[in-house]
Tab-separated table of C-alpha atoms in Angstrom:
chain	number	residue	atom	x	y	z
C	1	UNK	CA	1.950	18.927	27.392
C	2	UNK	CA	-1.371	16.899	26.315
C	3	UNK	CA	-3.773	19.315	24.686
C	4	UNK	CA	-7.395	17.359	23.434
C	5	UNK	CA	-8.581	17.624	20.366
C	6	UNK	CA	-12.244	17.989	21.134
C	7	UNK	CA	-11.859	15.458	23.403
C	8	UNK	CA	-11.462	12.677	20.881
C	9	UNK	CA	-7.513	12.332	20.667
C	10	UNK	CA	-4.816	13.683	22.694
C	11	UNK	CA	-1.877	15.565	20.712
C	12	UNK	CA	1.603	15.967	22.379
C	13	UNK	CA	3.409	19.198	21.869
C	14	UNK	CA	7.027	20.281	22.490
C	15	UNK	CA	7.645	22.711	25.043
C	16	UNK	CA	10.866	23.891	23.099
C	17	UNK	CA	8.482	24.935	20.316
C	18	UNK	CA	6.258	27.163	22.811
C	19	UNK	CA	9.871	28.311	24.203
C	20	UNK	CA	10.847	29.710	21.183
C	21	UNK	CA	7.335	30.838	20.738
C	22	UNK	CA	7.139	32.628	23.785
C	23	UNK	CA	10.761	34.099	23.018
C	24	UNK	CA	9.469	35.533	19.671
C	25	UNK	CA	7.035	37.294	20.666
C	26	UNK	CA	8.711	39.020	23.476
C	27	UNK	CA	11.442	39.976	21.314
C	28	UNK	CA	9.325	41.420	18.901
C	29	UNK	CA	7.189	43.803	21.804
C	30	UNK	CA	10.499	44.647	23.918
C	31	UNK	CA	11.920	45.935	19.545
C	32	UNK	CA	8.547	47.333	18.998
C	33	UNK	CA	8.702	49.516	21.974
C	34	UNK	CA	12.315	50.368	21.566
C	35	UNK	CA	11.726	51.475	18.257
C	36	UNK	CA	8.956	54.004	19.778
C	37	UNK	CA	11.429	55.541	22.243
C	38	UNK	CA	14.088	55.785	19.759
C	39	UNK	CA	11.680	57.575	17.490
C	40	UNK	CA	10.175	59.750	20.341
C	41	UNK	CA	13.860	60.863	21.143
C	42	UNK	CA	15.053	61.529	17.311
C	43	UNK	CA	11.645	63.530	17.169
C	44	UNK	CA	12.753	65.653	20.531
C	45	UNK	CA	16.401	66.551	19.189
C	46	UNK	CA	15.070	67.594	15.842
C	47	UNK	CA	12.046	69.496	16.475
C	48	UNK	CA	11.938	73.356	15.797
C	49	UNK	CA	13.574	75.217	18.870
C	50	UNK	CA	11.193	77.644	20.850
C	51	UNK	CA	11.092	81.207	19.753
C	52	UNK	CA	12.786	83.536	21.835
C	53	UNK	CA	10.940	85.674	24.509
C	54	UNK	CA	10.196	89.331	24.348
C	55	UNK	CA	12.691	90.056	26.591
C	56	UNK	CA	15.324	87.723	24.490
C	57	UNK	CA	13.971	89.022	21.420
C	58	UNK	CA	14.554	92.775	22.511
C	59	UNK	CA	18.214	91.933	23.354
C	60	UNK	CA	19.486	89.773	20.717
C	61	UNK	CA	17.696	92.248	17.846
C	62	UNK	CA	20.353	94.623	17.467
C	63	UNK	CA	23.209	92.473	17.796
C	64	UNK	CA	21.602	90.430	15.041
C	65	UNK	CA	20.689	93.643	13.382
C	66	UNK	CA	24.406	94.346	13.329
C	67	UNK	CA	25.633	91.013	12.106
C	68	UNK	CA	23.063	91.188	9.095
C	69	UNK	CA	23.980	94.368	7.565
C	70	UNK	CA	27.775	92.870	7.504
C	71	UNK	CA	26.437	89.743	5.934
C	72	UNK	CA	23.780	91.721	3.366
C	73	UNK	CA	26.970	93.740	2.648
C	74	UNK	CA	28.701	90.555	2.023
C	75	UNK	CA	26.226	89.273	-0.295
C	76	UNK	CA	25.876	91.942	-2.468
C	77	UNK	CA	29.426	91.344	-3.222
C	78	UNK	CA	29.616	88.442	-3.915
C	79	UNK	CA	26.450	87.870	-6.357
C	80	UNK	CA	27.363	90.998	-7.687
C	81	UNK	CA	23.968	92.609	-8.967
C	82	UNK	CA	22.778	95.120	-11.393
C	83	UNK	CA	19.659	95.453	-9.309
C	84	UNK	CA	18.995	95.434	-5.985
C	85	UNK	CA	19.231	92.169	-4.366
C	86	UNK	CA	15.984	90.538	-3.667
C	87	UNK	CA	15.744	88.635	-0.128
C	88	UNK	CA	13.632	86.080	0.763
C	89	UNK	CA	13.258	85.080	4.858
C	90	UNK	CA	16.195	86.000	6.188
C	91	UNK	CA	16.606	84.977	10.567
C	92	UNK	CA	19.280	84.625	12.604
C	93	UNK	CA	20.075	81.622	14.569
C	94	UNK	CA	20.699	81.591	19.036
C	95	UNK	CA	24.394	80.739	17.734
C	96	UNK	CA	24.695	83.828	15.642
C	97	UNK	CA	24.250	83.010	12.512
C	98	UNK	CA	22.510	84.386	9.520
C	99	UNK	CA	20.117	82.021	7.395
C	100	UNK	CA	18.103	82.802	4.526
C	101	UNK	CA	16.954	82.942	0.552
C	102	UNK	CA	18.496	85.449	-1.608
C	103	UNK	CA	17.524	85.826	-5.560
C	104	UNK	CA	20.675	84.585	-7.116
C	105	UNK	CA	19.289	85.497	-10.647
C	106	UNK	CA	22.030	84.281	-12.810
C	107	UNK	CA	25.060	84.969	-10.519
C	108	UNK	CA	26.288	80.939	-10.601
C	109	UNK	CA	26.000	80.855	-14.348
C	110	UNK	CA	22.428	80.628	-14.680
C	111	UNK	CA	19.164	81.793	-13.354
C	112	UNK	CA	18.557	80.288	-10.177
C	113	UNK	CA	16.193	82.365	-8.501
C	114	UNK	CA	15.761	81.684	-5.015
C	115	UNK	CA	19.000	80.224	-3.139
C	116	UNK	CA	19.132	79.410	0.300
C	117	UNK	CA	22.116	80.141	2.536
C	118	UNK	CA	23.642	80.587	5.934
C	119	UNK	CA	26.747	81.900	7.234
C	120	UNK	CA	30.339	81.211	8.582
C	121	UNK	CA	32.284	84.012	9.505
C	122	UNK	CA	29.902	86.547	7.983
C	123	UNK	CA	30.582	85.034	4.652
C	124	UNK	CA	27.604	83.465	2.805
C	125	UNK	CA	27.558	79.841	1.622
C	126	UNK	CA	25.823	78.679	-1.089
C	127	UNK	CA	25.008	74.969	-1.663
C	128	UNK	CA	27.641	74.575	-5.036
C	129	UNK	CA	30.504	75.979	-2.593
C	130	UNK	CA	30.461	73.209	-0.019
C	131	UNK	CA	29.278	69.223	-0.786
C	132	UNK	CA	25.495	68.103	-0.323
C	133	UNK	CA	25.755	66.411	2.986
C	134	UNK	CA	27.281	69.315	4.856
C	135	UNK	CA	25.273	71.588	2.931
C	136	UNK	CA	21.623	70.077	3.651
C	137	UNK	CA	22.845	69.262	7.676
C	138	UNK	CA	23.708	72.928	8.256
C	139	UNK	CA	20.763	74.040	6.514
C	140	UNK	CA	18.308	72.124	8.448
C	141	UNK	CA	19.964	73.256	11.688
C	142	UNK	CA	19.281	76.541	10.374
C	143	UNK	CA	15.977	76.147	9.647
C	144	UNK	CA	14.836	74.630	13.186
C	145	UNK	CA	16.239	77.521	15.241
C	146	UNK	CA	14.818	80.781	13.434
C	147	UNK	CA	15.733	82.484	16.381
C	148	UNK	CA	14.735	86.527	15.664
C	149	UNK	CA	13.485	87.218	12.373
C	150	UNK	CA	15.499	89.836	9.969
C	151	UNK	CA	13.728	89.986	6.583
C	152	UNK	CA	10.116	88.480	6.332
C	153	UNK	CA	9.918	87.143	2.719
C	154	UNK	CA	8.953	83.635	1.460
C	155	UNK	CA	10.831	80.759	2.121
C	156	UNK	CA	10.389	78.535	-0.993
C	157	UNK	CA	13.235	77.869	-2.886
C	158	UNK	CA	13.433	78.058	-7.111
C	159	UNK	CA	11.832	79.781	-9.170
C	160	UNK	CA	8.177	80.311	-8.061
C	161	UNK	CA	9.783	81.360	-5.040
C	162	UNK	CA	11.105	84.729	-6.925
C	163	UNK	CA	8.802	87.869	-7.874
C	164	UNK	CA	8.600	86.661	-11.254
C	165	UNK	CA	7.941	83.071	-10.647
C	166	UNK	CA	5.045	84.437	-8.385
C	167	UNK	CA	3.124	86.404	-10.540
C	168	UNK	CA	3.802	82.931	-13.021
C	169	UNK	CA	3.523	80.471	-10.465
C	170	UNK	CA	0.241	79.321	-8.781
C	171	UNK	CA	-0.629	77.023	-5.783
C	172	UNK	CA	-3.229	73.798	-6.331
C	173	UNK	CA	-4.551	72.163	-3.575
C	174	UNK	CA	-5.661	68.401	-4.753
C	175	UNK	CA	-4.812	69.427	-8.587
C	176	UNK	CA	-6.831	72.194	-8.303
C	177	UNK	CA	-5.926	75.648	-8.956
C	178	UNK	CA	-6.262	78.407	-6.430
């Protein structure tokens, strides 16, 4: 291929160098827009499930009702409180499980203030009894299906979470106090 150079000389180029050219490029739109339908998908399977209906929400209350006074029952045993045990959001999930913060104020050797869990069998998790991974997967399918709400309470885990770290705690928006 003869391309001028203003007219005063002619250049030759290859046509394997367009080729590969022409290759590149394509390569890099067709990966380009596969990335954006992979992403579009992972978005769609992850995104916070719908919240039930009134209808949906009327049936499944009581049965969820019933499940969570097992599980509170549950939890009181086993963090084993002078006081009473302070909650945080507390739901349950379309598969029937409870999910939730609790105040675990010293109960695994420490103060930890607010704890998240969920349930298998009735029987509360925590994350020390199971590993990370497991722990952090079932939590966040938890958290995107808070199917019928139990307990309305914050849902911020640690301390500032916790009566007392909210009356210590404050919120800053752009390191400015509120």
């Amino acid at each position: 291929m003869a391309v001028k150079d203003f007219g005063t000389r002619k250049l030759r180029r290859s046509w394997v160098a367009l080729a590969i050219s022409t290759v590149a490029v394509a390569g890099t739109l067709w990966a380009m827009g596969f990335t954006g339908v992979d992403f579009l998908q992972f978005e769609r399977e992850n995104a916070l499930l719908p919240p039930p209906s009134a209808a949906q929400a009327a049936r499944y209350r009581p049965l969820a009702q019933a499940e969570w006074r097992i599980v509170h029952a549950n939890l009181e045993t086993r963090l084993d409180q002078r006081n009473p045990l302070e909650l945080g959001a507390v739901w349950a999930t379309r598969k029937g499980q409870i999910c939730g913060l609790v105040n675990g104020r010293g109960s695994f050797g420490g103060l930890s203030s607010m704890v998240r869990f969920y349930t298998v069998d009735q029987r509360p998790v925590f994350h020390q009894d199971v590993d990370h991974i497991p722990f952090q997967h079932a939590w966040f399918q938890c958290r995107r299906d808070q199917y019928v709400m139990l307990h309305a309470g914050t849902a911020e885990p640690g301390f500032c979470g916790s009566e007392l770290g909210r009356r210590r705690c404050f919120n800053t928006k752009g390191g400015v106090r509120q």
